[in-house]
Amino acid sequence: MKDALVVGLVSVSDRASAGVYKDEGIPALKEWLASAIAAPVWRDETRLIADEQALIESTLKELADEKHCHLILTTGGTGPAPRDVTPEATLAVADKVMPGFGEQMRAISLKFVPTAILSRQIAGIRGQSLMVNLPGKPSAIRDCLLAVFPAIPYCIDLLEGPYLTTHESVVKAFRPKSS
């Protein structure tokens, strides 16, 4: 699948990775992406890992550098608790920071819960991979993806990835008329 979209899906949770409870992040991501992406064919690389900064960093590096993911979505580890270090790990491995993603996710989340101001989601670029930190709750994952996904296909274009189209009944991709 040379022209396939490769998506890294990373759920960051001490308890889910230890088997204390079932991970809900990766299934929520897969379900949403399956409903939203029209083309190209896509495949995922999934990882369920603990809230350890070095582990998150190495996972993001592997997905970007070795698995050549065009898009890497993380879920969990974005709050203010001491073990929430997903944004720090993302920043540590990013070549560029994309602050608009976090700003938009917090703005949309504030419409649902006042505690969204505690969320520290960010996004960044590593090589030709867009990395986006999402919250851990499935409903918040969907809300945030609806808010930021319109820009993701064009960002992937700019990173020289495959041409991504969406099911407009779910989310409409935006591209400038000049592109």
PDB file of C-alpha atoms in Angstrom:
ATOM      1  CA  MET A   1       0.000   0.000   0.000  1.00  0.00           C
ATOM      2  CA  LYS A   2       2.462   2.595  -1.210  1.00  0.00           C
ATOM      3  CA  ASP A   3      -0.119   5.391  -1.366  1.00  0.00           C
ATOM      4  CA  ALA A   4      -1.905   4.404   1.842  1.00  0.00           C
ATOM      5  CA  LEU A   5      -2.308   6.849   4.659  1.00  0.00           C
ATOM      6  CA  VAL A   6      -0.447   5.543   7.704  1.00  0.00           C
ATOM      7  CA  VAL A   7      -1.889   6.661  11.023  1.00  0.00           C
ATOM      8  CA  GLY A   8      -0.207   6.093  14.371  1.00  0.00           C
ATOM      9  CA  LEU A   9      -2.682   5.687  17.228  1.00  0.00           C
ATOM     10  CA  VAL A  10      -1.175   5.959  20.708  1.00  0.00           C
ATOM     11  CA  SER A  11      -3.169   5.578  23.901  1.00  0.00           C
ATOM     12  CA  VAL A  12      -1.232   6.843  26.909  1.00  0.00           C
ATOM     13  CA  SER A  13      -2.559   5.355  30.145  1.00  0.00           C
ATOM     14  CA  ASP A  14      -0.842   3.711  33.086  1.00  0.00           C
ATOM     15  CA  ARG A  15      -3.922   1.717  34.081  1.00  0.00           C
ATOM     16  CA  ALA A  16      -5.066   0.637  30.609  1.00  0.00           C
ATOM     17  CA  SER A  17      -1.523  -0.369  29.619  1.00  0.00           C
ATOM     18  CA  ALA A  18      -1.303  -2.438  32.823  1.00  0.00           C
ATOM     19  CA  GLY A  19      -4.621  -4.156  32.071  1.00  0.00           C
ATOM     20  CA  VAL A  20      -6.461  -2.574  35.018  1.00  0.00           C
ATOM     21  CA  TYR A  21      -9.211  -1.492  32.639  1.00  0.00           C
ATOM     22  CA  LYS A  22      -9.936  -1.698  28.932  1.00  0.00           C
ATOM     23  CA  ASP A  23      -8.506   1.040  26.742  1.00  0.00           C
ATOM     24  CA  GLU A  24     -11.227   3.121  25.107  1.00  0.00           C
ATOM     25  CA  GLY A  25      -8.981   5.604  23.288  1.00  0.00           C
ATOM     26  CA  ILE A  26      -7.737   3.519  20.379  1.00  0.00           C
ATOM     27  CA  PRO A  27     -11.183   2.038  19.592  1.00  0.00           C
ATOM     28  CA  ALA A  28     -12.679   5.560  19.636  1.00  0.00           C
ATOM     29  CA  LEU A  29      -9.959   6.826  17.288  1.00  0.00           C
ATOM     30  CA  LYS A  30     -10.386   3.911  14.871  1.00  0.00           C
ATOM     31  CA  GLU A  31     -14.159   4.272  14.808  1.00  0.00           C
ATOM     32  CA  TRP A  32     -14.010   8.010  14.140  1.00  0.00           C
ATOM     33  CA  LEU A  33     -11.324   7.733  11.454  1.00  0.00           C
ATOM     34  CA  ALA A  34     -13.228   4.918   9.711  1.00  0.00           C
ATOM     35  CA  SER A  35     -16.306   7.159   9.548  1.00  0.00           C
ATOM     36  CA  ALA A  36     -14.403  10.275   8.440  1.00  0.00           C
ATOM     37  CA  ILE A  37     -11.748   9.194   5.925  1.00  0.00           C
ATOM     38  CA  ALA A  38     -13.020   8.619   2.384  1.00  0.00           C
ATOM     39  CA  ALA A  39      -9.650   8.062   0.680  1.00  0.00           C
ATOM     40  CA  PRO A  40      -6.972   6.886   0.458  1.00  0.00           C
ATOM     41  CA  VAL A  41      -6.964   3.455   2.001  1.00  0.00           C
ATOM     42  CA  TRP A  42      -5.496   3.839   5.463  1.00  0.00           C
ATOM     43  CA  ARG A  43      -3.863   1.556   7.957  1.00  0.00           C
ATOM     44  CA  ASP A  44      -2.936   2.103  11.543  1.00  0.00           C
ATOM     45  CA  GLU A  45      -0.037   1.426  13.847  1.00  0.00           C
ATOM     46  CA  THR A  46      -1.405   1.180  17.383  1.00  0.00           C
ATOM     47  CA  ARG A  47       0.419   1.456  20.694  1.00  0.00           C
ATOM     48  CA  LEU A  48      -0.969   1.258  24.244  1.00  0.00           C
ATOM     49  CA  ILE A  49       1.670   2.633  26.586  1.00  0.00           C
ATOM     50  CA  ALA A  50       2.183   3.944  30.123  1.00  0.00           C
ATOM     51  CA  ASP A  51       2.510   7.600  31.102  1.00  0.00           C
ATOM     52  CA  GLU A  52       6.307   7.628  30.930  1.00  0.00           C
ATOM     53  CA  GLN A  53       7.872  10.520  29.054  1.00  0.00           C
ATOM     54  CA  ALA A  54      10.810   8.535  27.679  1.00  0.00           C
ATOM     55  CA  LEU A  55       8.433   5.799  26.451  1.00  0.00           C
ATOM     56  CA  ILE A  56       6.088   8.308  24.828  1.00  0.00           C
ATOM     57  CA  GLU A  57       9.042  10.023  23.130  1.00  0.00           C
ATOM     58  CA  SER A  58      10.461   6.755  21.803  1.00  0.00           C
ATOM     59  CA  THR A  59       7.018   5.670  20.579  1.00  0.00           C
ATOM     60  CA  LEU A  60       6.470   8.947  18.717  1.00  0.00           C
ATOM     61  CA  LYS A  61       9.953   8.710  17.176  1.00  0.00           C
ATOM     62  CA  GLU A  62       9.337   5.108  16.085  1.00  0.00           C
ATOM     63  CA  LEU A  63       5.990   5.953  14.493  1.00  0.00           C
ATOM     64  CA  ALA A  64       7.356   9.013  12.682  1.00  0.00           C
ATOM     65  CA  ASP A  65      10.846   7.845  11.739  1.00  0.00           C
ATOM     66  CA  GLU A  66      10.523   4.079  11.290  1.00  0.00           C
ATOM     67  CA  LYS A  67       6.833   3.431  10.546  1.00  0.00           C
ATOM     68  CA  HIS A  68       6.541   6.642   8.459  1.00  0.00           C
ATOM     69  CA  CYS A  69       3.140   7.607   9.840  1.00  0.00           C
ATOM     70  CA  HIS A  70       1.652  10.617   8.110  1.00  0.00           C
ATOM     71  CA  LEU A  71      -0.545  11.347  11.117  1.00  0.00           C
ATOM     72  CA  ILE A  72       0.022  10.363  14.750  1.00  0.00           C
ATOM     73  CA  LEU A  73      -2.869  10.789  17.168  1.00  0.00           C
ATOM     74  CA  THR A  74      -2.268  10.397  20.878  1.00  0.00           C
ATOM     75  CA  THR A  75      -4.995  10.112  23.469  1.00  0.00           C
ATOM     76  CA  GLY A  76      -4.525  10.681  27.175  1.00  0.00           C
ATOM     77  CA  GLY A  77      -1.867  12.215  29.386  1.00  0.00           C
ATOM     78  CA  THR A  78      -2.742  15.836  28.616  1.00  0.00           C
ATOM     79  CA  GLY A  79      -4.067  17.028  31.973  1.00  0.00           C
ATOM     80  CA  PRO A  80      -2.345  18.768  34.881  1.00  0.00           C
ATOM     81  CA  ALA A  81      -1.607  15.633  36.960  1.00  0.00           C
ATOM     82  CA  PRO A  82       2.078  14.930  37.642  1.00  0.00           C
ATOM     83  CA  ARG A  83       2.096  11.831  35.394  1.00  0.00           C
ATOM     84  CA  ASP A  84       0.401  13.620  32.461  1.00  0.00           C
ATOM     85  CA  VAL A  85       3.437  14.171  30.228  1.00  0.00           C
ATOM     86  CA  THR A  86       2.205  13.574  26.672  1.00  0.00           C
ATOM     87  CA  PRO A  87       2.601  17.249  25.644  1.00  0.00           C
ATOM     88  CA  GLU A  88       6.127  17.377  27.070  1.00  0.00           C
ATOM     89  CA  ALA A  89       7.071  14.222  25.157  1.00  0.00           C
ATOM     90  CA  THR A  90       5.546  15.586  21.955  1.00  0.00           C
ATOM     91  CA  LEU A  91       7.396  18.886  22.290  1.00  0.00           C
ATOM     92  CA  ALA A  92      10.651  17.046  23.003  1.00  0.00           C
ATOM     93  CA  VAL A  93      10.529  15.201  19.657  1.00  0.00           C
ATOM     94  CA  ALA A  94       8.808  17.812  17.460  1.00  0.00           C
ATOM     95  CA  ASP A  95      10.678  19.813  14.829  1.00  0.00           C
ATOM     96  CA  LYS A  96       7.861  22.389  14.750  1.00  0.00           C
ATOM     97  CA  VAL A  97       5.019  23.229  17.118  1.00  0.00           C
ATOM     98  CA  MET A  98       1.525  23.734  15.703  1.00  0.00           C
ATOM     99  CA  PRO A  99      -0.211  25.728  18.485  1.00  0.00           C
ATOM    100  CA  GLY A 100      -3.474  26.298  16.603  1.00  0.00           C
ATOM    101  CA  PHE A 101      -4.519  22.686  17.122  1.00  0.00           C
ATOM    102  CA  GLY A 102      -4.433  22.925  20.912  1.00  0.00           C
ATOM    103  CA  GLU A 103      -6.087  26.321  20.866  1.00  0.00           C
ATOM    104  CA  GLN A 104      -8.951  25.006  18.737  1.00  0.00           C
ATOM    105  CA  MET A 105      -9.403  21.829  20.797  1.00  0.00           C
ATOM    106  CA  ARG A 106      -9.611  23.801  24.051  1.00  0.00           C
ATOM    107  CA  ALA A 107     -12.014  26.311  22.492  1.00  0.00           C
ATOM    108  CA  ILE A 108     -14.411  23.600  21.338  1.00  0.00           C
ATOM    109  CA  SER A 109     -14.085  21.627  24.591  1.00  0.00           C
ATOM    110  CA  LEU A 110     -14.966  24.709  26.662  1.00  0.00           C
ATOM    111  CA  LYS A 111     -18.407  24.587  25.062  1.00  0.00           C
ATOM    112  CA  PHE A 112     -18.970  21.282  26.877  1.00  0.00           C
ATOM    113  CA  VAL A 113     -16.996  21.443  30.135  1.00  0.00           C
ATOM    114  CA  PRO A 114     -15.431  24.320  32.096  1.00  0.00           C
ATOM    115  CA  THR A 115     -12.464  22.110  32.996  1.00  0.00           C
ATOM    116  CA  ALA A 116     -11.276  22.170  29.374  1.00  0.00           C
ATOM    117  CA  ILE A 117      -8.955  25.004  30.413  1.00  0.00           C
ATOM    118  CA  LEU A 118      -6.966  22.343  32.287  1.00  0.00           C
ATOM    119  CA  SER A 119      -6.277  20.480  29.056  1.00  0.00           C
ATOM    120  CA  ARG A 120      -2.807  20.849  27.543  1.00  0.00           C
ATOM    121  CA  GLN A 121      -3.246  19.275  24.097  1.00  0.00           C
ATOM    122  CA  ILE A 122      -0.724  20.367  21.519  1.00  0.00           C
ATOM    123  CA  ALA A 123       0.371  19.345  18.053  1.00  0.00           C
ATOM    124  CA  GLY A 124       3.686  19.265  16.293  1.00  0.00           C
ATOM    125  CA  ILE A 125       5.524  18.144  13.201  1.00  0.00           C
ATOM    126  CA  ARG A 126       8.315  15.570  13.233  1.00  0.00           C
ATOM    127  CA  GLY A 127       9.791  15.092   9.772  1.00  0.00           C
ATOM    128  CA  GLN A 128       6.771  14.386   7.572  1.00  0.00           C
ATOM    129  CA  SER A 129       4.481  13.379  10.448  1.00  0.00           C
ATOM    130  CA  LEU A 130       1.788  15.494  12.059  1.00  0.00           C
ATOM    131  CA  MET A 131       1.431  14.583  15.756  1.00  0.00           C
ATOM    132  CA  VAL A 132      -1.766  15.664  17.550  1.00  0.00           C
ATOM    133  CA  ASN A 133      -2.458  15.171  21.269  1.00  0.00           C
ATOM    134  CA  LEU A 134      -6.105  14.445  22.048  1.00  0.00           C
ATOM    135  CA  PRO A 135      -7.908  14.010  25.365  1.00  0.00           C
ATOM    136  CA  GLY A 136      -8.579  10.529  26.713  1.00  0.00           C
ATOM    137  CA  LYS A 137     -12.372  10.455  26.934  1.00  0.00           C
ATOM    138  CA  PRO A 138     -14.027   9.040  23.757  1.00  0.00           C
ATOM    139  CA  SER A 139     -16.639  11.816  23.514  1.00  0.00           C
ATOM    140  CA  ALA A 140     -13.905  14.465  23.889  1.00  0.00           C
ATOM    141  CA  ILE A 141     -11.803  12.681  21.250  1.00  0.00           C
ATOM    142  CA  ARG A 142     -14.704  12.970  18.788  1.00  0.00           C
ATOM    143  CA  ASP A 143     -15.378  16.616  19.658  1.00  0.00           C
ATOM    144  CA  CYS A 144     -11.733  17.563  19.235  1.00  0.00           C
ATOM    145  CA  LEU A 145     -11.295  15.638  15.985  1.00  0.00           C
ATOM    146  CA  LEU A 146     -14.360  17.359  14.539  1.00  0.00           C
ATOM    147  CA  ALA A 147     -12.779  20.692  15.480  1.00  0.00           C
ATOM    148  CA  VAL A 148      -9.295  20.138  14.037  1.00  0.00           C
ATOM    149  CA  PHE A 149      -9.651  17.500  11.325  1.00  0.00           C
ATOM    150  CA  PRO A 150     -10.754  19.964   8.620  1.00  0.00           C
ATOM    151  CA  ALA A 151      -7.140  21.250   8.576  1.00  0.00           C
ATOM    152  CA  ILE A 152      -5.410  17.872   8.753  1.00  0.00           C
ATOM    153  CA  PRO A 153      -5.688  16.816   5.075  1.00  0.00           C
ATOM    154  CA  TYR A 154      -4.105  20.084   3.904  1.00  0.00           C
ATOM    155  CA  CYS A 155      -1.377  19.803   6.547  1.00  0.00           C
ATOM    156  CA  ILE A 156      -0.608  16.294   5.275  1.00  0.00           C
ATOM    157  CA  ASP A 157      -0.484  17.744   1.736  1.00  0.00           C
ATOM    158  CA  LEU A 158       2.074  20.315   2.890  1.00  0.00           C
ATOM    159  CA  LEU A 159       4.138  17.508   4.453  1.00  0.00           C
ATOM    160  CA  GLU A 160       4.045  15.708   1.077  1.00  0.00           C
ATOM    161  CA  GLY A 161       1.826  12.885   2.287  1.00  0.00           C
ATOM    162  CA  PRO A 162      -1.021  11.184   0.423  1.00  0.00           C
ATOM    163  CA  TYR A 163      -4.040  13.210  -0.711  1.00  0.00           C
ATOM    164  CA  LEU A 164      -6.612  12.663   2.014  1.00  0.00           C
ATOM    165  CA  THR A 165     -10.324  13.154   1.431  1.00  0.00           C
ATOM    166  CA  THR A 166     -13.127  12.953   3.950  1.00  0.00           C
ATOM    167  CA  HIS A 167     -16.747  11.938   4.090  1.00  0.00           C
ATOM    168  CA  GLU A 168     -18.264  15.415   4.153  1.00  0.00           C
ATOM    169  CA  SER A 169     -21.278  14.164   6.094  1.00  0.00           C
ATOM    170  CA  VAL A 170     -18.859  13.642   9.011  1.00  0.00           C
ATOM    171  CA  VAL A 171     -16.236  16.351   8.508  1.00  0.00           C
ATOM    172  CA  LYS A 172     -15.325  18.527   5.551  1.00  0.00           C
ATOM    173  CA  ALA A 173     -11.650  18.889   4.694  1.00  0.00           C
ATOM    174  CA  PHE A 174     -10.580  22.443   3.946  1.00  0.00           C
ATOM    175  CA  ARG A 175      -7.974  23.315   1.339  1.00  0.00           C
ATOM    176  CA  PRO A 176      -7.249  26.842   0.070  1.00  0.00           C
ATOM    177  CA  LYS A 177      -8.443  27.411  -3.486  1.00  0.00           C
ATOM    178  CA  SER A 178      -4.827  27.917  -4.569  1.00  0.00           C
ATOM    179  CA  SER A 179      -3.763  24.413  -3.509  1.00  0.00           C
TER     180      SER A 179
END
